[in-house]
mmCIF file of C-alpha atoms in Angstrom:
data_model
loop_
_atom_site.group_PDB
_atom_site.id
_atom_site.type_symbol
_atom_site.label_atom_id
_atom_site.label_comp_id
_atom_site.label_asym_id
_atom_site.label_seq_id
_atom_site.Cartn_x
_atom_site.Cartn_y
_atom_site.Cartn_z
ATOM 1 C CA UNK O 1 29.956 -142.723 67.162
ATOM 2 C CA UNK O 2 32.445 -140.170 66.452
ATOM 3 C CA UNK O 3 31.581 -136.863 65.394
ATOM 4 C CA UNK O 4 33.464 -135.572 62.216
ATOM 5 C CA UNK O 5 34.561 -132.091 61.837
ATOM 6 C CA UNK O 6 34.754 -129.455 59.191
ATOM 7 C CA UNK O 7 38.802 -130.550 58.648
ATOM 8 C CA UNK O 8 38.012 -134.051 57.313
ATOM 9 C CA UNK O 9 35.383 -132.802 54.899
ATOM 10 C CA UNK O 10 35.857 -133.253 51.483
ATOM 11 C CA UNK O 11 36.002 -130.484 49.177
ATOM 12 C CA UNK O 12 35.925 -130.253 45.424
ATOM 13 C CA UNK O 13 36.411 -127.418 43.653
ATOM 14 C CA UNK O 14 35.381 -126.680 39.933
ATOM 15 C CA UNK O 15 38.377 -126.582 37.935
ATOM 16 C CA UNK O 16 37.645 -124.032 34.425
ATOM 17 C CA UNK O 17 39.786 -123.908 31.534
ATOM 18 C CA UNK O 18 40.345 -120.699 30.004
ATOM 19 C CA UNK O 19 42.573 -121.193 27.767
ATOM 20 C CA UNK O 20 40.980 -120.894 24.427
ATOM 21 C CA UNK O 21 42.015 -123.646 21.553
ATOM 22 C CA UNK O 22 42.505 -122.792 17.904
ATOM 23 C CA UNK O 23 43.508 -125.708 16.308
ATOM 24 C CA UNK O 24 42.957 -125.051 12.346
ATOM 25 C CA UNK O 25 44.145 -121.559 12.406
ATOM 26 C CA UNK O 26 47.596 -122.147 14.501
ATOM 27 C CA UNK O 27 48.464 -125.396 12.988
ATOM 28 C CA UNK O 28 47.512 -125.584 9.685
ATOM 29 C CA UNK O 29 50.664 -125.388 7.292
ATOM 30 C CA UNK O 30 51.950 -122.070 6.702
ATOM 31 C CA UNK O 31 54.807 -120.665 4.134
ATOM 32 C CA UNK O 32 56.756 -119.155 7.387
ATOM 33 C CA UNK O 33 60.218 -121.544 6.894
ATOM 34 C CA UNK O 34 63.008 -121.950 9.620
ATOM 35 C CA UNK O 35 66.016 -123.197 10.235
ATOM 36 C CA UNK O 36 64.978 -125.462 13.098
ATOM 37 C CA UNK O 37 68.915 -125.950 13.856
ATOM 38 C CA UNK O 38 69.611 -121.854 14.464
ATOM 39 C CA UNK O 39 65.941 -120.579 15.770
ATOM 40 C CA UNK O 40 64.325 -121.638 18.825
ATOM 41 C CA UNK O 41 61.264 -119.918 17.003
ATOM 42 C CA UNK O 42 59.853 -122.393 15.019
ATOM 43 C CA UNK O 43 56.416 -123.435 15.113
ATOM 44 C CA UNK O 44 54.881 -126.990 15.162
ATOM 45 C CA UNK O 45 53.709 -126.678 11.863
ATOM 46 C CA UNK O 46 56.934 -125.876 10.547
ATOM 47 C CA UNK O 47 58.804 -128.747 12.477
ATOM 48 C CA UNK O 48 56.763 -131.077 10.937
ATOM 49 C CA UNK O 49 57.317 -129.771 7.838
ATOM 50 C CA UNK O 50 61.295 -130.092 8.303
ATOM 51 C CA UNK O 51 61.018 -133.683 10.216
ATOM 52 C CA UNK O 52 59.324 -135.836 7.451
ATOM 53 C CA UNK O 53 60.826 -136.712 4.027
ATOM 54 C CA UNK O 54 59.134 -135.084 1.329
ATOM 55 C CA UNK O 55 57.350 -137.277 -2.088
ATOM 56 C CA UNK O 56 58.653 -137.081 -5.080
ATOM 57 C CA UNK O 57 57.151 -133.630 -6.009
ATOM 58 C CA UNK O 58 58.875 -132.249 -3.202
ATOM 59 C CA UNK O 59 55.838 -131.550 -0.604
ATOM 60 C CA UNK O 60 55.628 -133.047 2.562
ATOM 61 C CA UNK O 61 53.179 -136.127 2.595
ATOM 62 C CA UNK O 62 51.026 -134.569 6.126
ATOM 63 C CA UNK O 63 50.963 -131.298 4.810
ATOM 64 C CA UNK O 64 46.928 -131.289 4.214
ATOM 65 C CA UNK O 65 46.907 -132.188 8.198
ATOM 66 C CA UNK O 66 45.918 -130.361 10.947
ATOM 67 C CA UNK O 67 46.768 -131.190 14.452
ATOM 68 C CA UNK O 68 42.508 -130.383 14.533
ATOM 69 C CA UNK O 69 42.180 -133.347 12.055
ATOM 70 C CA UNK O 70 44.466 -135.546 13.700
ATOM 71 C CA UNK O 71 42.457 -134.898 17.611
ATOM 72 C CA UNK O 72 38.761 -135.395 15.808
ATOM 73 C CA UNK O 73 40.141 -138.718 13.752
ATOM 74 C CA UNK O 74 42.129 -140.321 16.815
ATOM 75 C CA UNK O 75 40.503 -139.067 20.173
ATOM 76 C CA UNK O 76 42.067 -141.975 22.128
ATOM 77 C CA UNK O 77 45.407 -140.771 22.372
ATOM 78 C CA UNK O 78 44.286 -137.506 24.471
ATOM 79 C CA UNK O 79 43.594 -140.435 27.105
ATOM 80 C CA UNK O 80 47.343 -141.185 27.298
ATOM 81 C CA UNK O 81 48.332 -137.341 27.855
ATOM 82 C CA UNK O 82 47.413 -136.093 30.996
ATOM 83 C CA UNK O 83 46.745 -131.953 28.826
ATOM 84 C CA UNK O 84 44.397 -131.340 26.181
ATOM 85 C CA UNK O 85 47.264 -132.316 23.347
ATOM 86 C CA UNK O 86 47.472 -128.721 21.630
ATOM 87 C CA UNK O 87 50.636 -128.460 19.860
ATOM 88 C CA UNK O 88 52.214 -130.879 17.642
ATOM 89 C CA UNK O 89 54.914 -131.407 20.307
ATOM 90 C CA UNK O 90 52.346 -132.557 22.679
ATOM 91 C CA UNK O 91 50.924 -135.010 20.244
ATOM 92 C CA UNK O 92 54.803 -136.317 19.803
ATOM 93 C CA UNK O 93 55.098 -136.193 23.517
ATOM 94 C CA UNK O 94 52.086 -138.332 23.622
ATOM 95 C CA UNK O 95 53.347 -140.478 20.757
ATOM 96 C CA UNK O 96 56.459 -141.350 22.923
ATOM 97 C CA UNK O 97 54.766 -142.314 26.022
ATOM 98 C CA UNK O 98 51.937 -144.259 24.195
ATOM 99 C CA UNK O 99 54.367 -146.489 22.060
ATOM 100 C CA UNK O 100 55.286 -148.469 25.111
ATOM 101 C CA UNK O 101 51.826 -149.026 25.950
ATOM 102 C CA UNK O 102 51.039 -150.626 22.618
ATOM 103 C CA UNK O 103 54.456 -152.614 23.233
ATOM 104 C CA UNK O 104 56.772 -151.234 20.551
ATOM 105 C CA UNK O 105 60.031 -151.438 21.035
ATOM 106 C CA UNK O 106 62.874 -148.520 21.348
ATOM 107 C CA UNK O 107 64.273 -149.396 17.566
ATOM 108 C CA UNK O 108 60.923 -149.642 16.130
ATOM 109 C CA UNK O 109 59.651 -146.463 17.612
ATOM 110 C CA UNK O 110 63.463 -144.592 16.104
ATOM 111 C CA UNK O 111 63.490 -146.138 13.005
ATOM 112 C CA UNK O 112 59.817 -144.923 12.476
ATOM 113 C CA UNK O 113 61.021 -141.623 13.285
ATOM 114 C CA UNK O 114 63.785 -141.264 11.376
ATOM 115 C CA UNK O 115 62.476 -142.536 8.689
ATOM 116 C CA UNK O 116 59.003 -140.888 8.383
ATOM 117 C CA UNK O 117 59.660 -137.942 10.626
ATOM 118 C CA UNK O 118 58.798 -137.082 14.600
ATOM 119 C CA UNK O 119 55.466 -136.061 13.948
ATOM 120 C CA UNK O 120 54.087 -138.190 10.870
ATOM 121 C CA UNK O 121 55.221 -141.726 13.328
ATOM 122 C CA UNK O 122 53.224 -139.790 16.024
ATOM 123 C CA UNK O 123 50.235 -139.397 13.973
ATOM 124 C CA UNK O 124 51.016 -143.181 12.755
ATOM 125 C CA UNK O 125 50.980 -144.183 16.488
ATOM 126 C CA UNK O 126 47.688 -142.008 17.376
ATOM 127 C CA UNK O 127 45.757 -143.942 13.956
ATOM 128 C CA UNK O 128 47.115 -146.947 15.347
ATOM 129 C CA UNK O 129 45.613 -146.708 18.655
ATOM 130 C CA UNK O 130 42.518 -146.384 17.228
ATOM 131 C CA UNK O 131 42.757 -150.293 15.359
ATOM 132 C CA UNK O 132 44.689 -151.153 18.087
ATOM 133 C CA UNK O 133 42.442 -154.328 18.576
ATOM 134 C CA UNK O 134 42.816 -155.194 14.879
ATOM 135 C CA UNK O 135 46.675 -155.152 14.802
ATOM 136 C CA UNK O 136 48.478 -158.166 15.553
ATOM 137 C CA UNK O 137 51.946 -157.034 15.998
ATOM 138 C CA UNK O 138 52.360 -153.374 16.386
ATOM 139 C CA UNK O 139 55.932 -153.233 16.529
ATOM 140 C CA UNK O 140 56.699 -155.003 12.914
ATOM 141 C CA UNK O 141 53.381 -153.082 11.433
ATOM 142 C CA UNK O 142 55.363 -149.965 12.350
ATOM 143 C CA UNK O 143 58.637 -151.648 10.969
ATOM 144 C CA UNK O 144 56.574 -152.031 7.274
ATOM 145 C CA UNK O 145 55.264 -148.798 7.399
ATOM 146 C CA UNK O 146 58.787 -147.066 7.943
ATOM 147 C CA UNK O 147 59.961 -149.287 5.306
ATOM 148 C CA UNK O 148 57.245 -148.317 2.858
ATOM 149 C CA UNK O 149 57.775 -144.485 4.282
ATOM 150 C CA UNK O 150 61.766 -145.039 3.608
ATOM 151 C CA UNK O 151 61.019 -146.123 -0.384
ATOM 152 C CA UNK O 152 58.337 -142.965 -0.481
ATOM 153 C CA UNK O 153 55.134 -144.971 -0.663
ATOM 154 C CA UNK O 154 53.598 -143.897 2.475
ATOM 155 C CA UNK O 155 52.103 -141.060 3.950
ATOM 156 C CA UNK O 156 49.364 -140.920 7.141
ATOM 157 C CA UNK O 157 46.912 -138.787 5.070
ATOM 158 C CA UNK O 158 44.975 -141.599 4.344
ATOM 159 C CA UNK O 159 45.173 -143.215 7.837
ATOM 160 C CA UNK O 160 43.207 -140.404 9.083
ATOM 161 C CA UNK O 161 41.232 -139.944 6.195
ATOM 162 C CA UNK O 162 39.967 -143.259 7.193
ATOM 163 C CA UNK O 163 39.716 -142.811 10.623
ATOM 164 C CA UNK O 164 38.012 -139.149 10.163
ATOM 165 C CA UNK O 165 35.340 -140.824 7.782
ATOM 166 C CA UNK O 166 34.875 -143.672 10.566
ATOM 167 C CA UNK O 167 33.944 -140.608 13.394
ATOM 168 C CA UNK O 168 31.493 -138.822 10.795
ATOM 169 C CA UNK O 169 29.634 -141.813 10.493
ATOM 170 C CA UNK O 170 29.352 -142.552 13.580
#
């Protein structure tokens, strides 16, 4: 038998975040505006605000959303992101990587984005993750909701309202 020393030991060490989260209070909507295009500056909150077309009374259809909300109401996507998702940008990020995964395609994913903004597709990916067993076609789902988002008759607020009812419950 052959006598093992101290080198080919394994070791684990405890790994601690610090790094403290504040969700509600850092990315709930604010009145702080930008011009995305001249300030490097801008928060998440405000990029979502300037990346989705507004309703017909001129406010943005995610405004009442949190990036908290969207984390509690679709905790699956933190599985595709290898960081606790913590900015809006990580949850796009996410979003990006994850829509290949579900097997949408390059023009679905733009055309979702372009015509709903960055974030709101994201947070339409992340709710669809969570029915991802009860979708058929993700792709040409995506496709109908950009086309209903593109006439102004859709917004993700109720996704997660949904979902975030589904988690209480459970």
């Amino acid at each position: 038998a052959t006598e093992m020393n101290s080198s080919a030991v394994h070791i684990e060490q405890h790994y601690h975040n610090t790094k403290k989260r504040y969700y509600d209070s850092e990315f709930a909507p604010t009145e702080k505006k930008c011009d995305a295009e001249k300030s490097s500056e801008c928060t998440d909150e405000v990029m979502l605000e300037a990346s989705a077309p507004t309703d017909e009374l001129g406010k943005h259809p995610a405004s009442s959303l949190t990036l908290h909300l969207v984390a509690k109401s679709c905790p699956t996507v933190q599985t595709f992101y290898e960081e606790p998702i913590e900015t809006w940008s990580q949850l796009h990020n996410a979003a990006c990587f994850l829509r290949t995964s579900m097997g949408i395609n390059k023009s679905a994913w733009e055309e979702a984005q372009q015509k709903m903004g960055k974030l709101q597709a994201s947070v339409v990916l992340a709710a669809m993750l969570e029915r991802f067993s009860e979708i058929r076609s993700p792709g040409a789902y995506l496709r109908s909701l950009s086309a209903k988002a593109k006439d102004g008759k859709f917004s993700c607020v109720p996704m997660i309202a949904a979902l975030f009812r589904q988690v209480q419950a459970a």
